[in-house]
Coordinates of C-alpha atoms in Angstrom, one line a residue:
M1 CA -7.3 68.1 -81.2
R2 CA -8.9 64.7 -81.2
L3 CA -5.5 63.0 -80.8
I4 CA -4.7 65.1 -77.7
K5 CA -8.1 64.3 -76.1
L6 CA -7.6 60.6 -76.6
V7 CA -4.1 60.7 -75.0
L8 CA -5.5 62.5 -72.0
A9 CA -8.3 60.1 -71.6
I10 CA -5.9 57.1 -71.7
S11 CA -3.7 58.8 -69.1
V12 CA -6.6 59.5 -66.7
A13 CA -7.8 55.9 -67.1
A14 CA -4.3 54.6 -66.2
L15 CA -4.1 56.7 -63.1
V16 CA -7.5 55.5 -61.9
G17 CA -6.5 51.9 -62.5
C18 CA -3.3 52.4 -60.4
G19 CA -5.1 53.8 -57.4
G20 CA -4.4 57.4 -58.3
G21 CA -6.9 60.1 -58.0
G22 CA -7.5 59.7 -54.2
G23 CA -8.6 56.0 -54.1
G24 CA -6.8 53.0 -52.3
S25 CA -7.0 49.4 -50.6
T26 CA -7.9 48.5 -46.9
P27 CA -4.8 48.6 -44.6
P28 CA -3.7 45.2 -43.0
I29 CA -5.1 44.2 -39.6
P30 CA -2.3 44.2 -36.9
A31 CA -1.6 40.7 -35.4
A32 CA -3.1 40.1 -31.9
K33 CA -0.6 40.4 -29.1
A34 CA 0.5 37.2 -27.4
P35 CA -0.7 37.0 -23.8
A36 CA 1.7 37.3 -20.8
V37 CA 1.2 36.1 -17.3
N38 CA 3.2 36.1 -14.0
I39 CA 2.6 34.4 -10.8
S40 CA 3.8 34.8 -7.2
L41 CA 3.3 33.3 -3.7
S42 CA 2.8 35.0 -0.4
A43 CA 5.4 32.5 1.1
A44 CA 7.8 30.0 -0.5
K45 CA 7.4 27.7 2.5
V46 CA 4.3 27.2 4.7
A47 CA 3.3 24.6 7.3
V48 CA 0.6 21.9 6.8
N49 CA -2.9 23.4 7.0
A50 CA -1.5 27.0 6.7
P51 CA -2.8 29.0 3.8
V52 CA -0.6 30.4 1.0
T53 CA -1.9 33.2 -1.3
V54 CA -1.3 32.6 -5.0
T55 CA -1.4 35.9 -7.0
W56 CA -1.3 36.3 -10.8
A57 CA -1.6 39.0 -13.4
S58 CA -2.0 38.7 -17.2
T59 CA -2.1 41.0 -20.2
D60 CA -3.8 40.5 -23.5
A61 CA -5.7 37.4 -22.1
T62 CA -9.5 36.8 -22.1
S63 CA -9.5 33.7 -19.8
C64 CA -7.2 31.9 -17.3
V65 CA -7.3 28.3 -16.0
G66 CA -5.4 27.0 -13.0
S67 CA -3.9 23.5 -12.8
D68 CA -1.7 21.3 -10.6
A69 CA -2.4 22.6 -7.1
L70 CA -4.3 25.7 -8.2
P71 CA -8.1 25.3 -8.7
A72 CA -9.2 25.4 -12.4
A73 CA -11.6 28.3 -12.8
Q74 CA -9.8 31.6 -12.4
P75 CA -10.1 35.2 -13.6
V76 CA -7.5 36.9 -15.8
N77 CA -6.1 38.7 -12.8
G78 CA -6.6 37.7 -9.2
N79 CA -5.5 35.6 -6.3
A80 CA -6.5 32.5 -4.5
S81 CA -5.9 31.2 -0.9
V82 CA -4.8 27.6 -1.0
T83 CA -4.3 25.3 2.0
Q84 CA -2.5 21.9 1.9
S85 CA -3.3 19.1 4.4
A86 CA -0.2 17.1 3.8
G87 CA 3.5 17.9 3.4
G88 CA 5.2 18.0 0.0
Q89 CA 6.2 20.2 -2.9
Y90 CA 3.2 21.8 -4.6
T91 CA 3.2 23.4 -8.0
Y92 CA 0.7 26.2 -8.7
T93 CA 0.2 26.7 -12.5
I94 CA -1.9 29.3 -14.3
T95 CA -2.5 29.3 -18.1
C96 CA -4.0 32.4 -19.7
T97 CA -5.4 32.5 -23.3
G98 CA -6.2 35.4 -25.6
A99 CA -6.6 36.1 -29.4
G100 CA -2.8 35.9 -29.7
G101 CA -2.3 32.5 -28.1
S102 CA -1.6 31.4 -24.5
A103 CA 1.0 31.8 -21.8
T104 CA 1.8 29.7 -18.7
A105 CA 3.4 30.6 -15.4
K106 CA 4.3 28.3 -12.4
A107 CA 5.3 28.8 -8.8
I108 CA 6.4 26.1 -6.3
S109 CA 5.6 26.1 -2.6
I110 CA 7.2 23.8 -0.1
V111 CA 5.2 22.3 2.8
P112 CA 7.6 20.5 5.2
M113 CA 6.5 17.1 6.4
P114 CA 4.9 17.5 9.8
V115 CA 6.3 16.0 13.0
F116 CA 4.0 13.7 14.8
K117 CA 3.4 13.9 18.6
T118 CA 5.2 10.6 19.4
S119 CA 8.4 8.9 18.2
Y120 CA 6.2 5.8 17.5
E121 CA 4.1 7.8 15.0
N122 CA 7.2 9.4 13.5
K123 CA 8.4 5.9 12.6
N124 CA 5.1 4.1 11.8
A125 CA 2.7 6.7 10.6
I126 CA 5.0 8.7 8.2
P127 CA 3.7 8.4 4.6
F128 CA 7.0 7.0 3.4
D129 CA 7.5 3.3 2.5
G130 CA 11.1 3.6 1.1
T131 CA 12.7 2.9 4.5
Q132 CA 15.5 0.6 3.2
V133 CA 18.5 2.8 3.1
T134 CA 21.7 1.7 1.3
S135 CA 24.6 1.6 3.7
V136 CA 27.0 4.5 3.8
R137 CA 29.9 2.4 2.6
A138 CA 27.9 0.9 -0.2
L139 CA 27.0 4.4 -1.3
N140 CA 30.8 5.1 -1.6
I141 CA 30.5 8.1 0.7
P142 CA 34.0 9.2 1.8
R143 CA 35.0 8.5 5.4
V144 CA 35.2 11.4 7.8
Y145 CA 37.6 9.3 9.9
P146 CA 39.7 6.3 8.7
D147 CA 38.4 4.0 11.5
E148 CA 34.7 4.4 10.5
Q149 CA 32.8 1.2 10.1
D150 CA 29.4 1.0 8.3
S151 CA 26.1 2.6 9.1
V152 CA 24.2 1.0 11.9
D153 CA 21.1 -0.9 10.8
R154 CA 18.9 0.3 13.7
S155 CA 20.3 3.8 14.1
V156 CA 18.2 5.0 11.1
A157 CA 15.5 7.6 11.5
F158 CA 13.4 9.5 9.0
G159 CA 12.1 13.1 8.9
D160 CA 12.0 16.2 6.7
F161 CA 15.4 17.2 8.1
F162 CA 16.1 19.5 5.1
Q163 CA 12.6 21.1 5.3
E164 CA 12.0 20.4 1.6
G165 CA 8.6 18.6 1.7
A166 CA 10.3 15.2 1.4
Y167 CA 11.6 12.6 3.8
S168 CA 15.4 12.3 4.3
A169 CA 17.3 9.8 6.5
F170 CA 19.7 10.0 9.5
V171 CA 22.1 7.2 10.2
S172 CA 25.0 6.8 12.6
V173 CA 28.3 5.1 11.7
N174 CA 30.2 3.5 14.6
R175 CA 34.0 3.8 15.0
A176 CA 36.5 1.1 16.1
S177 CA 39.9 2.6 17.0
N178 CA 41.3 -0.4 18.8
L179 CA 41.4 1.9 21.9
Y180 CA 41.3 -1.1 24.3
G181 CA 43.3 -3.5 22.2
V182 CA 40.2 -5.2 20.7
P183 CA 39.9 -4.8 17.0
N184 CA 36.5 -4.0 15.3
I185 CA 34.8 -3.2 18.6
N186 CA 32.9 0.2 18.8
D187 CA 35.0 2.1 21.4
I188 CA 34.8 5.8 20.6
P189 CA 31.9 8.1 19.4
G190 CA 30.7 7.4 15.9
V191 CA 29.7 9.8 13.1
A192 CA 26.4 11.2 12.0
Y193 CA 25.2 11.2 8.4
F194 CA 22.2 12.9 6.8
L195 CA 21.1 11.4 3.5
A196 CA 18.6 12.6 1.0
I197 CA 17.1 11.1 -2.2
D198 CA 18.3 12.9 -5.4
K199 CA 16.4 13.4 -8.6
N200 CA 17.6 10.0 -9.8
G201 CA 16.1 8.3 -6.8
K202 CA 19.5 7.6 -5.2
W203 CA 20.5 8.2 -1.6
V204 CA 23.2 10.9 -1.4
D205 CA 25.2 12.5 1.4
R206 CA 24.1 16.0 2.3
T207 CA 25.4 16.1 5.9
S208 CA 27.5 19.3 5.5
E209 CA 24.3 21.3 4.9
L210 CA 23.0 20.4 8.4
L211 CA 26.1 19.8 10.5
K212 CA 28.6 22.5 10.0
T213 CA 31.6 21.1 11.9
I214 CA 33.2 17.7 12.4
D215 CA 32.8 17.9 16.2
N216 CA 29.1 18.5 15.7
R217 CA 28.9 15.2 13.8
K218 CA 29.9 13.0 16.7
T219 CA 27.2 10.5 17.9
C220 CA 28.1 8.2 20.8
V221 CA 29.8 4.9 21.6
S222 CA 27.7 2.2 20.0
S223 CA 24.6 3.9 18.5
S224 CA 21.8 1.5 19.3
Y225 CA 18.5 3.1 18.4
S226 CA 17.4 6.5 16.9
I227 CA 14.1 8.2 17.3
V228 CA 12.5 11.3 15.9
A229 CA 10.4 13.9 17.8
D230 CA 10.2 17.7 18.2
F231 CA 12.1 18.2 21.4
N232 CA 12.2 22.1 21.2
N233 CA 8.7 22.8 19.9
D234 CA 9.9 24.5 16.7
G235 CA 7.9 22.2 14.3
K236 CA 11.0 20.5 13.0
P237 CA 12.2 16.9 13.6
D238 CA 14.9 16.3 16.1
I239 CA 16.8 13.1 16.7
F240 CA 17.6 11.2 20.0
I241 CA 20.1 8.4 19.9
S242 CA 20.1 5.6 22.5
C243 CA 23.7 4.6 23.1
T244 CA 25.0 1.5 24.9
G245 CA 28.7 2.3 25.3
L246 CA 31.3 -0.4 24.9
D247 CA 29.4 -3.6 24.1
Y248 CA 32.2 -5.9 24.9
T249 CA 33.7 -7.4 28.0
I250 CA 37.3 -6.5 28.9
P251 CA 38.6 -8.1 32.0
G252 CA 39.6 -5.6 34.7
A253 CA 38.2 -2.6 32.8
D254 CA 36.6 0.4 34.5
P255 CA 32.9 -0.3 34.5
S256 CA 32.1 3.2 33.3
I257 CA 33.4 2.3 29.8
Y258 CA 30.4 0.0 29.4
L259 CA 28.1 3.0 29.5
S260 CA 27.6 6.1 27.3
N261 CA 26.0 9.5 27.5
Q262 CA 23.0 9.8 25.2
V263 CA 23.0 12.2 22.2
L264 CA 20.4 14.6 20.8
F265 CA 20.6 16.5 17.5
L266 CA 18.5 19.6 17.9
S267 CA 17.2 21.7 15.0
Q268 CA 18.3 25.4 15.0
P269 CA 16.7 28.6 13.6
D270 CA 19.1 28.7 10.7
G271 CA 18.2 25.2 9.5
S272 CA 21.2 23.5 10.9
Y273 CA 21.4 20.9 13.7
K274 CA 23.3 21.2 17.0
R275 CA 24.7 18.2 18.8
V276 CA 23.6 18.1 22.5
E277 CA 25.1 15.6 24.8
V278 CA 22.5 14.3 27.3
P279 CA 24.5 13.8 30.4
Y280 CA 23.1 10.5 31.6
S281 CA 25.4 7.5 31.3
M282 CA 23.4 4.3 30.5
Y283 CA 23.5 1.1 28.6
A284 CA 20.5 2.3 26.5
H285 CA 19.3 -0.3 24.1
Q286 CA 16.1 1.4 23.0
S287 CA 14.0 4.6 23.7
A288 CA 10.6 6.1 23.0
A289 CA 9.4 9.7 23.1
A290 CA 6.1 11.4 23.8
D291 CA 4.7 14.0 26.2
V292 CA 4.0 11.7 29.0
N293 CA 3.3 14.2 31.8
G294 CA 1.2 16.6 29.6
D295 CA 3.4 19.7 30.1
G296 CA 3.8 20.3 26.3
F297 CA 7.4 19.0 26.1
M298 CA 8.7 15.7 24.8
D299 CA 9.7 13.1 27.4
I300 CA 11.8 10.0 26.8
V301 CA 11.6 6.5 28.2
V302 CA 15.0 4.8 27.9
A303 CA 15.4 1.0 28.3
D304 CA 18.5 1.2 30.4
A305 CA 20.0 -2.2 31.0
S306 CA 22.9 -1.0 33.2
A307 CA 22.9 -2.2 36.8
M308 CA 19.5 -3.9 36.1
S309 CA 17.9 -0.5 36.9
G310 CA 15.2 -1.0 34.3
P311 CA 13.5 1.8 32.2
V312 CA 14.3 5.4 33.0
M313 CA 12.1 8.4 32.3
L314 CA 13.7 11.6 31.1
L315 CA 11.3 14.5 31.5
G316 CA 11.9 17.1 28.9
H317 CA 12.1 20.9 29.3
G318 CA 11.7 21.9 25.7
D319 CA 15.3 23.0 25.2
G320 CA 17.2 19.7 24.9
S321 CA 17.6 19.3 28.7
F322 CA 15.9 16.6 30.8
T323 CA 15.4 15.6 34.4
V324 CA 15.6 12.0 35.4
D325 CA 12.4 10.6 37.0
K326 CA 12.1 7.1 38.4
T327 CA 8.6 7.3 39.8
I328 CA 6.5 7.3 36.6
I329 CA 7.6 3.8 35.5
P330 CA 6.5 1.2 38.2
K331 CA 9.4 0.1 40.3
N332 CA 8.2 -3.5 40.3
L333 CA 8.2 -3.8 36.5
Q334 CA 10.9 -6.4 36.6
D335 CA 8.6 -8.6 38.6
Y336 CA 6.6 -9.2 35.5
T337 CA 9.5 -10.3 33.4
G338 CA 11.3 -12.8 35.7
G339 CA 12.5 -10.9 38.7
P340 CA 15.1 -8.3 39.5
T341 CA 17.8 -9.8 37.2
T342 CA 15.6 -9.2 34.2
I343 CA 17.1 -7.0 31.5
I344 CA 14.5 -4.9 29.8
G345 CA 15.9 -4.0 26.4
G346 CA 12.8 -2.8 24.5
V347 CA 10.3 0.1 24.9
Q348 CA 7.6 1.7 22.9
L349 CA 5.2 4.5 23.8
I350 CA 2.1 3.8 21.7
P351 CA -1.0 6.0 21.4
I352 CA -4.0 3.7 21.7
D353 CA -7.7 4.8 22.1
N354 CA -6.8 8.3 23.2
R355 CA -4.3 6.9 25.8
L356 CA -0.5 6.8 25.8
D357 CA 0.4 3.2 26.6
V358 CA 3.9 1.7 27.1
V359 CA 5.1 -1.6 26.0
F360 CA 8.3 -3.2 27.4
G361 CA 10.2 -6.3 26.3
G362 CA 12.5 -8.3 28.5
N363 CA 13.6 -11.9 29.1
G364 CA 11.2 -13.3 26.5
N365 CA 8.1 -11.5 27.8
T366 CA 6.2 -8.5 26.5
I367 CA 4.7 -6.2 29.2
W368 CA 1.8 -3.8 28.2
L369 CA 0.8 -1.0 30.6
Q370 CA -2.1 1.3 29.9
G371 CA -1.6 5.0 30.4
N372 CA -4.0 7.2 32.5
K373 CA -4.9 10.8 32.7
L374 CA -2.5 11.4 35.6
G375 CA 0.6 11.3 33.5
N376 CA 1.7 7.8 34.4
F377 CA 0.8 4.2 33.9
D378 CA -1.7 2.0 35.6
I379 CA 0.1 -1.0 37.1
G380 CA -3.3 -2.7 37.5
S381 CA -3.8 -2.8 33.8
T382 CA -0.7 -4.8 33.2
K383 CA -0.9 -7.6 30.6
I384 CA 1.9 -10.1 29.9
F385 CA 2.3 -11.7 26.5
Q386 CA 4.2 -15.0 26.5
I387 CA 6.5 -15.3 23.5
P388 CA 6.0 -18.6 21.6
S389 CA 8.9 -20.8 20.6
S390 CA 10.5 -21.2 17.2
V391 CA 9.4 -24.4 15.5
A392 CA 12.6 -24.6 13.5
K393 CA 14.9 -23.8 16.4
G394 CA 13.0 -25.4 19.2
V395 CA 13.8 -22.4 21.5
P396 CA 11.6 -19.4 22.5
Y397 CA 11.7 -16.2 20.6
Q398 CA 13.4 -13.4 22.5
S399 CA 11.8 -10.2 23.7
P400 CA 10.6 -8.1 20.8
L401 CA 12.9 -5.6 19.1
D402 CA 10.0 -3.8 17.7
V403 CA 6.2 -3.5 18.4
V404 CA 3.5 -2.1 16.1
Y405 CA -0.1 -1.7 17.0
I406 CA -2.8 -1.9 14.3
D407 CA -6.5 -2.5 14.7
N408 CA -6.4 -4.1 18.2
H409 CA -3.4 -6.3 17.3
F410 CA 0.2 -6.1 18.4
Y411 CA 2.8 -7.2 15.9
L412 CA 6.0 -8.2 17.5
Y413 CA 9.2 -8.3 15.5
T414 CA 11.7 -10.7 17.2
T415 CA 14.4 -13.3 16.8
S416 CA 15.1 -16.8 18.1
Q417 CA 18.0 -17.3 20.4
W418 CA 21.3 -17.4 18.5
D419 CA 23.1 -20.7 18.1
A420 CA 25.9 -22.0 16.0
A421 CA 23.6 -22.5 13.1
G422 CA 22.4 -18.9 13.1
V423 CA 19.1 -17.1 14.0
E424 CA 15.5 -17.1 12.9
W425 CA 13.6 -13.8 12.6
A426 CA 9.8 -13.7 13.1
V427 CA 6.8 -11.4 13.1
I428 CA 4.3 -12.5 15.7
K429 CA 0.7 -11.3 15.6
Y430 CA -1.3 -10.9 18.9
N431 CA -5.0 -10.5 19.0
L432 CA -5.7 -8.4 22.0
D433 CA -9.3 -9.4 22.3
A434 CA -8.9 -13.2 22.0
V435 CA -5.4 -13.1 23.6
T436 CA -4.1 -15.4 20.9
S437 CA -1.0 -15.3 18.9
S438 CA 0.3 -16.6 15.5
V439 CA 3.6 -16.4 13.8
I440 CA 2.9 -14.8 10.4
Y441 CA 6.5 -14.6 9.1
T442 CA 9.9 -16.2 9.6
F443 CA 13.2 -15.7 8.1
D444 CA 16.2 -18.0 8.6
N445 CA 19.5 -16.3 8.8
P446 CA 22.3 -19.0 8.9
T447 CA 25.6 -18.1 10.4
V448 CA 27.5 -19.3 7.4
T449 CA 25.6 -17.0 5.0
L450 CA 24.8 -14.3 7.4
R451 CA 22.7 -11.7 5.5
P452 CA 21.7 -8.2 6.4
Y453 CA 18.9 -7.8 8.9
S454 CA 16.8 -5.1 10.4
A455 CA 15.8 -4.5 14.0
Q456 CA 12.7 -2.6 13.0
I457 CA 9.6 -3.0 10.8
K458 CA 7.2 -0.4 9.4
P459 CA 3.6 -0.8 8.2
T460 CA 3.2 0.3 4.6
S461 CA 0.3 2.1 2.9
D462 CA -0.7 -1.1 1.0
G463 CA -1.1 -3.4 4.0
Y464 CA 2.4 -4.9 4.4
F465 CA 5.4 -4.6 6.8
V466 CA 8.8 -3.7 5.4
A467 CA 12.2 -3.5 6.9
F468 CA 13.2 -0.2 8.5
V469 CA 16.9 -0.3 8.2
G470 CA 19.9 2.0 7.5
S471 CA 22.5 -0.4 6.2
C472 CA 21.2 -2.3 3.2
P473 CA 23.8 -3.5 0.6
A474 CA 23.7 -1.9 -2.8
S475 CA 23.0 -5.1 -4.5
G476 CA 23.2 -8.9 -4.1
D477 CA 21.6 -10.8 -1.3
L478 CA 19.5 -8.2 0.5
G479 CA 18.3 -10.5 3.3
M480 CA 15.9 -8.7 5.6
C481 CA 16.3 -5.5 3.6
A482 CA 14.0 -7.1 1.0
M483 CA 11.3 -8.3 3.4
K484 CA 7.7 -7.6 2.6
V485 CA 5.2 -9.3 5.0
K486 CA 1.4 -9.2 4.5
R487 CA -0.3 -8.1 7.7

């Protein structure tokens, strides 16, 4: 009996030691769940100063933090109304954290670059300093037509044409078909190109996204100058091209071949552009756009050199159509530039001190007329700036190709007269209070080594002027494309 009791005791002890008899260890604690979060926007694209609502929801999170364009302190579930004062692409990021870690979600909103009220501001006030565009041929873009030449230096214009919150470029390429037996002379309508900067920082051709047919890509005979404004009040940039027509003398030719209708590329609701031919034949060297008469629609002043008629005002109707007006610009304007034979080739509409002033260039003089509240210009305010002479060339600089106003100074961008040795480019600074001038920059461009040049300049955000040009070479001697002038 003692042996049996001992065996039973040992068995019971063994069961107790192995967890038998109803005992056991604490079960393992389940791992904390990893947080999850999603984010959405009330609109993928909004205008400048228009709010967008950012909404997010998380699970298994105890706190959330916003970053990038979303303010930092945020609840685990919620929304925020955010407004951007400048165009661009904005990323809204939310990161939520819990016992199981963290999770991040992002959403991107596009704020298209705004269109300013004047073509002057759409060139000079845009927050974009990279205005030196490699030429179409240097970019190795295939020709639409075999007789295409290269992009025209002064036909370049910038705007958010793709509505992506980034600036893109428009350039026109002239065509020379030998129509009149003169090779390499622009004699038929050219071709439009829309270029954008890709993720590698290179200009690439994206024309087919905006111009759906080949016929819609026609520009005009000899694109001379392109400007940007909103001509149909849809908040998108449109393009007006000043065109000269055949810029070559052919004995006995019909005078009409020396003129050209003007061309407008008008934005459409589907994001494309429509070519609109403006039916006014001119030798239009330059143009400027603003709401001159205050009716809410963009008007255009065109420097028409045909028949010595002087500048012409095209009063806009907000749909791409215009009415010619010859009363707003004073009839005796040529009297200030040397008489009725004067060719006025330059024009700028410049907002100054809550006015809209107009600056003309012709025959070596610069004419400044102040605007008034009646929708026209005060002839009594006329001021004339005499253009100084080039020291190197010993001849006067010509009427300005471009005029920029900054802090009560005019900056005139001009050239000397051409001769066998070449041409000299200059930036001339005028103090409007002291009525003094100084040449702050010159660039000699010899005929034998003729280098690329620009007909426009743009003030940069860091206090310089740079070339504003649509036909820079890809490499090598950049000439004026590399200019950087301290103001």
